Short mmCIF file of C-alpha atoms and ligand atoms in Angstrom, two decimals:
data_model
loop_
_atom_site.label_atom_id
_atom_site.label_comp_id
_atom_site.label_asym_id
_atom_site.label_seq_id
_atom_site.Cartn_x
_atom_site.Cartn_y
_atom_site.Cartn_z
CA MET A 253 119.38 99.39 76.55
CA LYS A 254 118.40 101.34 79.72
CA ILE A 255 114.83 102.72 80.54
CA LEU A 256 114.35 105.25 83.16
CA LEU A 257 110.43 104.86 84.04
CA LEU A 258 109.25 108.03 86.10
CA GLY A 259 105.87 107.57 88.02
CA ALA A 260 106.51 103.72 88.44
CA ALA A 261 103.96 103.86 91.26
CA GLY A 262 101.03 105.39 89.19
CA GLN A 263 97.99 103.22 87.71
CA VAL A 264 100.12 103.25 84.10
CA GLY A 265 103.59 103.43 85.50
CA PHE A 266 102.84 100.12 87.80
CA GLU A 267 101.83 98.42 84.54
CA LEU A 268 104.62 99.61 82.51
CA HIS A 269 107.00 98.60 85.11
CA ARG A 270 105.82 95.13 84.79
CA GLY A 271 105.74 95.11 81.15
CA LEU A 272 108.87 96.82 80.18
CA GLN A 273 111.31 94.60 82.06
CA VAL A 274 110.45 92.13 79.30
CA LEU A 275 112.45 94.40 77.03
CA SER A 276 115.38 95.77 78.84
CA GLU A 277 116.94 97.21 82.01
CA VAL A 278 114.35 99.28 83.73
CA ILE A 279 115.18 101.91 86.26
CA PRO A 280 111.93 102.58 88.10
CA ALA A 281 111.42 106.36 89.84
CA THR A 282 108.84 107.33 92.16
CA ARG A 283 108.50 110.55 94.10
CA ASP A 284 109.33 108.96 97.57
CA GLY A 285 111.77 106.26 96.38
CA ARG A 286 109.30 103.64 97.09
CA LEU A 287 107.42 101.04 94.77
CA PRO A 288 103.89 99.94 95.55
CA GLY A 289 103.98 96.32 97.16
CA GLY A 290 107.55 97.04 98.64
CA GLY A 291 110.99 97.45 97.06
CA SER A 292 112.87 100.64 96.37
CA ALA A 293 112.97 102.96 93.32
CA ARG A 294 115.07 106.06 92.38
CA ILE A 295 113.74 109.45 93.67
CA ALA A 296 112.18 111.59 90.98
CA ASP A 297 110.34 114.52 92.12
CA LEU A 298 109.15 116.32 88.96
CA ALA A 299 108.22 119.43 90.86
CA ALA A 300 111.84 119.80 91.59
CA PRO A 301 113.56 120.19 88.25
CA ALA A 302 117.25 120.68 89.32
CA THR A 303 116.98 117.11 91.15
CA LEU A 304 115.81 115.60 87.92
CA GLU A 305 118.60 116.80 85.97
CA THR A 306 120.94 115.25 88.65
CA LEU A 307 119.15 111.82 88.08
CA LEU A 308 119.12 111.84 84.44
CA ASP A 309 122.96 112.81 84.29
CA ASP A 310 123.57 109.95 86.65
CA VAL A 311 121.26 107.13 85.02
CA ARG A 312 122.10 108.21 81.49
CA PRO A 313 118.82 106.40 80.15
CA ASP A 314 118.26 105.61 76.50
CA VAL A 315 114.80 106.01 76.99
CA ILE A 316 112.73 107.92 79.30
CA VAL A 317 109.13 106.79 79.84
CA ASN A 318 107.45 109.42 81.60
CA ALA A 319 104.31 108.18 83.22
CA ALA A 320 104.45 110.55 86.42
CA ALA A 321 101.88 113.41 86.31
CA TYR A 322 99.69 115.63 88.36
CA THR A 323 96.39 114.01 87.71
CA ALA A 324 94.10 115.57 90.41
CA VAL A 325 92.01 117.44 88.03
CA ASP A 326 89.74 119.56 90.32
CA ARG A 327 92.75 120.12 92.93
CA ALA A 328 94.76 121.50 90.06
CA GLU A 329 92.45 124.68 89.90
CA SER A 330 93.76 125.78 93.17
CA GLU A 331 97.46 124.60 92.69
CA PRO A 332 98.23 125.69 89.26
CA GLU A 333 101.78 126.31 89.65
CA LEU A 334 102.53 122.73 90.93
CA ALA A 335 100.36 121.28 88.05
CA GLN A 336 102.22 123.28 85.44
CA ALA A 337 105.73 122.41 87.18
CA ILE A 338 104.95 118.69 87.02
CA ASN A 339 102.70 118.38 83.58
CA ALA A 340 104.54 121.14 81.60
CA GLU A 341 107.96 122.42 82.92
CA ALA A 342 109.34 118.79 83.85
CA PRO A 343 108.42 117.07 80.61
CA GLY A 344 110.06 119.91 78.90
CA LEU A 345 113.18 119.52 81.00
CA LEU A 346 113.25 115.82 80.11
CA ALA A 347 112.76 116.41 76.47
CA ARG A 348 115.56 118.99 76.27
CA TRP A 349 117.84 116.53 78.07
CA CYS A 350 116.87 113.85 75.56
CA ALA A 351 117.45 116.18 72.72
CA ALA A 352 121.08 116.90 73.81
CA HIS A 353 121.93 113.22 74.85
CA GLY A 354 120.13 111.55 71.88
CA SER A 355 117.80 109.67 74.22
CA LYS A 356 114.10 109.11 73.37
CA LEU A 357 111.03 110.09 75.17
CA LEU A 358 107.76 108.20 75.88
CA HIS A 359 104.92 110.48 77.21
CA TYR A 360 101.34 110.46 77.97
CA SER A 361 98.84 112.96 77.64
CA THR A 362 95.06 113.50 77.95
CA ASP A 363 91.49 113.98 76.30
CA TYR A 364 91.21 116.83 78.36
CA VAL A 365 93.30 119.15 76.15
CA PHE A 366 90.09 119.37 74.22
CA ASP A 367 87.06 121.32 75.02
CA GLY A 368 84.66 118.53 74.14
CA GLN A 369 82.51 120.86 72.18
CA GLY A 370 80.60 118.93 69.35
CA LYS A 371 80.09 115.16 68.73
CA HIS A 372 82.97 114.16 66.62
CA SER A 373 85.82 111.97 67.88
CA TRP A 374 89.00 114.37 68.33
CA ARG A 375 91.92 113.74 65.93
CA GLU A 376 95.61 114.33 66.81
CA ASP A 377 95.76 117.46 64.85
CA ASP A 378 92.41 118.90 65.97
CA ALA A 379 92.78 122.34 67.72
CA THR A 380 93.23 122.03 71.53
CA ALA A 381 91.24 124.12 73.87
CA PRO A 382 91.68 122.95 77.41
CA LEU A 383 88.76 124.07 79.72
CA GLY A 384 90.92 123.70 83.02
CA THR A 385 94.41 123.89 84.71
CA TYR A 386 95.19 120.35 84.32
CA GLY A 387 94.14 120.17 80.79
CA ARG A 388 96.03 123.26 79.97
CA SER A 389 99.16 122.27 81.92
CA LYS A 390 99.25 118.83 79.87
CA ARG A 391 98.97 120.78 76.84
CA ASP A 392 101.88 122.86 77.69
CA GLY A 393 103.66 119.66 78.46
CA GLU A 394 102.95 118.45 74.80
CA VAL A 395 104.09 121.69 73.36
CA ALA A 396 107.24 121.89 75.32
CA ILE A 397 108.14 118.20 74.19
CA GLU A 398 107.61 118.99 70.57
CA ALA A 399 109.52 122.26 70.61
CA SER A 400 112.61 120.39 72.25
CA GLY A 401 113.38 118.73 69.00
CA CYS A 402 113.94 115.23 70.71
CA ASP A 403 112.70 112.02 69.48
CA HIS A 404 109.56 111.52 71.15
CA LEU A 405 106.23 109.64 71.29
CA ILE A 406 103.45 111.07 73.20
CA LEU A 407 100.41 108.78 73.59
CA ARG A 408 97.18 110.85 74.51
CA THR A 409 94.72 108.57 76.46
CA ALA A 410 91.48 109.13 78.46
CA TRP A 411 89.50 107.86 81.37
CA VAL A 412 92.31 105.53 82.74
CA TYR A 413 91.36 103.14 85.30
CA ALA A 414 93.05 99.93 86.93
CA ALA A 415 92.74 97.46 89.62
CA ARG A 416 94.80 99.68 91.74
CA GLY A 417 95.39 103.44 92.17
CA HIS A 418 92.71 106.27 92.23
CA ASN A 419 89.96 105.71 89.60
CA PHE A 420 86.58 105.78 88.99
CA LEU A 421 85.80 101.88 88.96
CA ARG A 422 87.41 101.66 92.30
CA THR A 423 85.40 104.58 93.62
CA MET A 424 82.37 102.75 92.50
CA LEU A 425 83.00 99.63 94.17
CA ARG A 426 83.78 101.57 97.49
CA LEU A 427 80.39 103.46 97.20
CA ALA A 428 78.64 100.39 96.34
CA GLY A 429 79.67 99.18 99.92
CA GLU A 430 78.37 102.64 101.48
CA ARG A 431 75.41 104.02 99.50
CA ASP A 432 71.94 102.69 98.33
CA HIS A 433 71.54 104.96 95.54
CA LEU A 434 74.03 107.00 93.49
CA ARG A 435 73.66 110.03 91.18
CA VAL A 436 76.25 109.66 88.31
CA VAL A 437 76.85 112.14 85.46
CA ALA A 438 75.45 111.20 82.08
CA ASP A 439 76.44 113.86 79.79
CA GLN A 440 79.95 113.56 79.66
CA ILE A 441 81.20 110.83 76.94
CA GLY A 442 84.50 109.15 76.86
CA SER A 443 86.34 105.84 76.44
CA PRO A 444 87.28 104.21 79.75
CA THR A 445 90.76 102.76 79.14
CA PRO A 446 92.65 100.26 81.39
CA ALA A 447 96.16 101.25 82.38
CA ARG A 448 97.25 97.63 81.51
CA TRP A 449 96.08 98.14 77.90
CA ILE A 450 98.15 101.73 77.58
CA ALA A 451 101.12 99.81 79.07
CA ALA A 452 100.76 96.98 76.79
CA VAL A 453 100.82 99.13 73.54
CA SER A 454 103.54 101.17 74.88
CA VAL A 455 105.75 98.27 75.50
CA ALA A 456 104.60 96.65 72.04
CA LEU A 457 105.92 100.00 70.25
CA LEU A 458 109.16 100.00 72.03
CA ALA A 459 109.69 96.45 71.26
CA ARG A 460 109.27 96.89 67.69
CA TRP A 461 111.65 99.91 67.80
CA GLN A 462 114.09 97.82 69.60
CA ALA A 463 113.73 95.17 66.95
CA GLY A 464 114.91 97.83 64.27
CA ALA A 465 111.61 99.90 63.35
CA PRO A 466 111.99 103.29 63.25
CA TRP A 467 111.06 105.35 66.38
CA PRO A 468 107.36 105.62 66.42
CA SER A 469 107.41 109.55 66.66
CA GLY A 470 104.75 112.05 67.05
CA LEU A 471 101.45 112.55 68.93
CA VAL A 472 99.14 109.63 68.64
CA HIS A 473 95.72 108.84 70.35
CA LEU A 474 95.34 105.58 72.40
CA THR A 475 92.00 104.66 73.83
CA ALA A 476 89.69 101.68 74.23
CA SER A 477 87.18 101.25 71.31
CA GLY A 478 83.38 102.76 71.87
CA GLN A 479 82.20 105.15 74.23
CA THR A 480 80.02 105.76 77.07
CA SER A 481 79.27 108.15 79.86
CA TRP A 482 80.22 108.08 83.57
CA HIS A 483 76.78 106.89 84.14
CA GLY A 484 77.18 104.04 81.54
CA PHE A 485 80.57 103.06 82.93
CA ALA A 486 79.01 102.80 86.51
CA GLU A 487 76.25 100.68 84.97
CA ALA A 488 78.73 98.27 83.44
CA ILE A 489 80.89 98.10 86.46
CA PHE A 490 77.91 97.03 88.92
CA THR A 491 76.29 94.82 86.35
CA THR A 492 79.60 93.00 85.74
CA ALA A 493 80.54 92.90 89.38
CA LEU A 494 77.20 91.60 90.41
CA ALA A 495 77.42 88.76 87.75
CA THR A 496 81.07 87.77 88.76
CA GLY A 497 80.26 87.91 92.61
CA LEU A 498 82.65 90.71 93.09
CA LEU A 499 79.55 92.61 94.48
CA GLU A 500 76.63 90.95 96.62
CA ARG A 501 74.40 94.16 95.98
CA ALA A 502 74.79 97.48 93.84
CA PRO A 503 73.15 100.57 94.36
CA THR A 504 70.70 102.05 92.25
CA LEU A 505 71.81 104.59 89.63
CA GLU A 506 70.36 107.82 88.57
CA ALA A 507 71.61 109.75 85.43
CA ILE A 508 72.29 113.28 86.02
CA ALA A 509 73.52 116.28 84.22
CA THR A 510 76.93 117.82 84.44
CA SER A 511 75.28 121.08 85.79
CA GLU A 512 73.79 118.73 88.66
CA TYR A 513 77.19 117.96 90.01
CA PRO A 514 79.42 121.14 90.05
CA THR A 515 82.98 120.57 90.33
CA PRO A 516 86.01 123.03 90.73
CA ALA A 517 87.18 121.91 86.96
CA LYS A 518 85.18 122.13 83.97
CA ARG A 519 85.36 119.07 81.88
CA PRO A 520 84.89 118.39 78.22
CA ALA A 521 81.46 117.03 77.39
CA TYR A 522 82.33 115.01 74.32
CA SER A 523 86.04 113.68 74.89
CA CYS A 524 86.24 110.48 72.58
CA LEU A 525 89.57 110.49 70.82
CA ASP A 526 89.85 109.18 66.91
CA THR A 527 92.31 106.29 67.18
CA SER A 528 92.63 105.52 63.53
CA ALA A 529 96.13 106.68 63.42
CA LEU A 530 97.07 104.13 66.00
CA ARG A 531 95.57 101.73 63.61
CA GLU A 532 96.86 103.10 60.37
CA ARG A 533 100.36 103.75 61.52
CA PHE A 534 100.81 100.71 63.80
CA GLY A 535 98.02 98.29 62.91
CA ILE A 536 96.83 98.41 66.71
CA SER A 537 93.46 99.11 67.83
CA LEU A 538 92.14 98.14 71.48
CA PRO A 539 89.19 96.08 72.22
CA ASP A 540 85.89 97.73 73.34
CA TRP A 541 85.76 99.45 76.69
CA ARG A 542 83.33 96.98 78.15
CA GLU A 543 85.94 94.20 77.76
CA GLY A 544 88.31 96.37 79.93
CA VAL A 545 85.75 96.34 82.77
CA THR A 546 85.24 92.53 82.68
CA GLN A 547 89.21 92.15 82.67
CA THR A 548 89.56 94.60 85.33
CA LEU A 549 87.12 93.14 87.64
CA ALA A 550 88.33 89.78 86.86
CA GLU A 551 91.84 90.53 88.12
CA LEU A 552 90.15 92.19 91.48
CA ALA A 553 88.30 89.04 91.90
CA ARG A 554 91.39 87.03 91.89
N1 NAP B 684 93.98 109.05 85.14
C1 NAP B 684 93.38 109.41 84.09
O1 NAP B 684 92.08 109.13 83.92
C2 NAP B 684 94.05 109.87 82.99
C3 NAP B 684 93.41 110.30 81.61
C4 NAP B 684 93.98 110.68 80.43
C5 NAP B 684 95.47 110.92 80.51
N2 NAP B 684 96.24 110.37 81.57
C6 NAP B 684 97.44 110.62 81.82
O2 NAP B 684 98.22 109.33 81.75
C7 NAP B 684 99.24 109.33 82.54
C8 NAP B 684 99.58 108.30 83.62
O3 NAP B 684 98.29 108.56 84.53
P1 NAP B 684 97.96 107.61 85.70
O4 NAP B 684 96.26 107.48 85.36
O5 NAP B 684 98.72 106.42 85.76
O6 NAP B 684 97.93 108.72 87.08
P2 NAP B 684 98.44 108.42 88.40
O7 NAP B 684 97.73 106.93 88.69
O8 NAP B 684 97.60 109.52 89.03
O9 NAP B 684 99.90 108.19 88.49
C9 NAP B 684 100.66 109.44 88.33
C10 NAP B 684 101.71 109.32 89.09
O10 NAP B 684 102.60 110.52 89.24
C11 NAP B 684 103.30 110.67 90.39
N3 NAP B 684 103.49 112.12 90.58
C12 NAP B 684 102.74 113.22 90.77
N4 NAP B 684 103.35 114.06 91.20
C13 NAP B 684 104.82 113.76 90.91
C14 NAP B 684 105.85 114.29 91.20
N5 NAP B 684 106.15 115.66 91.67
N6 NAP B 684 107.14 113.82 91.08
C15 NAP B 684 107.03 112.41 90.98
N7 NAP B 684 105.92 111.60 90.51
C16 NAP B 684 104.90 112.41 90.58
C17 NAP B 684 102.32 110.21 91.18
O11 NAP B 684 102.69 109.70 92.54
P3 NAP B 684 101.84 109.85 93.91
O12 NAP B 684 101.19 108.70 93.92
O13 NAP B 684 103.21 110.02 94.90
O14 NAP B 684 101.12 111.24 94.03
C18 NAP B 684 101.73 108.92 90.62
O15 NAP B 684 102.22 107.86 90.93
C19 NAP B 684 99.53 110.94 83.10
O16 NAP B 684 100.23 111.67 81.97
C20 NAP B 684 98.18 111.08 82.86
O17 NAP B 684 98.12 112.76 82.70
C21 NAP B 684 95.57 109.86 82.81
#
């Protein structure tokens, strides 16, 4: 079996690259042909569909794992065409190639496909209503994949972070060294989810399929258990980082409303995903989000 891993330098892609190699031959691809920490990869620019097709015809993967995405939520508001090309058009092309060649597609999507109104955890079949360009482009990607008729699995996840890459946890640790006081939004609620956990579930599902289980098809929500606000997430990061000696001092935290922190993109207020399908279909549920903070900070401390 041959797996083509797109976005191998991203948070989830980096973790997948490590995990997938246990299963089969993995061909990593990145936008610039380089891997984090050295090493080379195939070049795959999702903004340039023609080059993608050439790569697919050359590699002929049995499975495409697409961890590449345009993830700059605010910047997407001023680059809607680029976000659409990478998050919607490219996944559509990948899916049509898979349909034509009998290959499988594993893809990732986001809680930002929902508008976040109300206080119930979102189920896979709830109506989507993205508030911004990023969420809209990701939803269009889901639709394009579903329309292709290929064997696919879309894992919708949320609030992704890791010991590397651009994410909230690393931003908080950086700001701890620069500021005495931080104002953090407390009225957006979600489930912070480590990239490593997303990769581990992906690898487990592919391993089962490789061992003879049916392809785990469809759209499935995948996040850590429990929920918090960005403010609660920041609090847990600082408390744990102080306790483990990763930080010597932490800023004081002030809870603020979204309206006090205007951003180009509107974000969902309540974006927790209902993960019962993951549990019922595959017997998998992820630990509480706080455990992810502890694990990720321990990884950073090493
Ligand atoms: N991050 C989150 O909070 C979050 C939340 C919910 C869902 N998700 C979804 O989870 C998946 C993985 O996200 P992540 O957190 O791992 O994102 P990430 O760390 O931003 O990684 C995305 C990767 O895609 C690459 N990429 C961007 N444009 C590309 C292009 N034109 N061609 C090829 N590669 C390109 C980036 O490369 P460069 O480094 O060169 O830009 C980066 O390596 C995505 O589908 C994302 O939508 C993420």
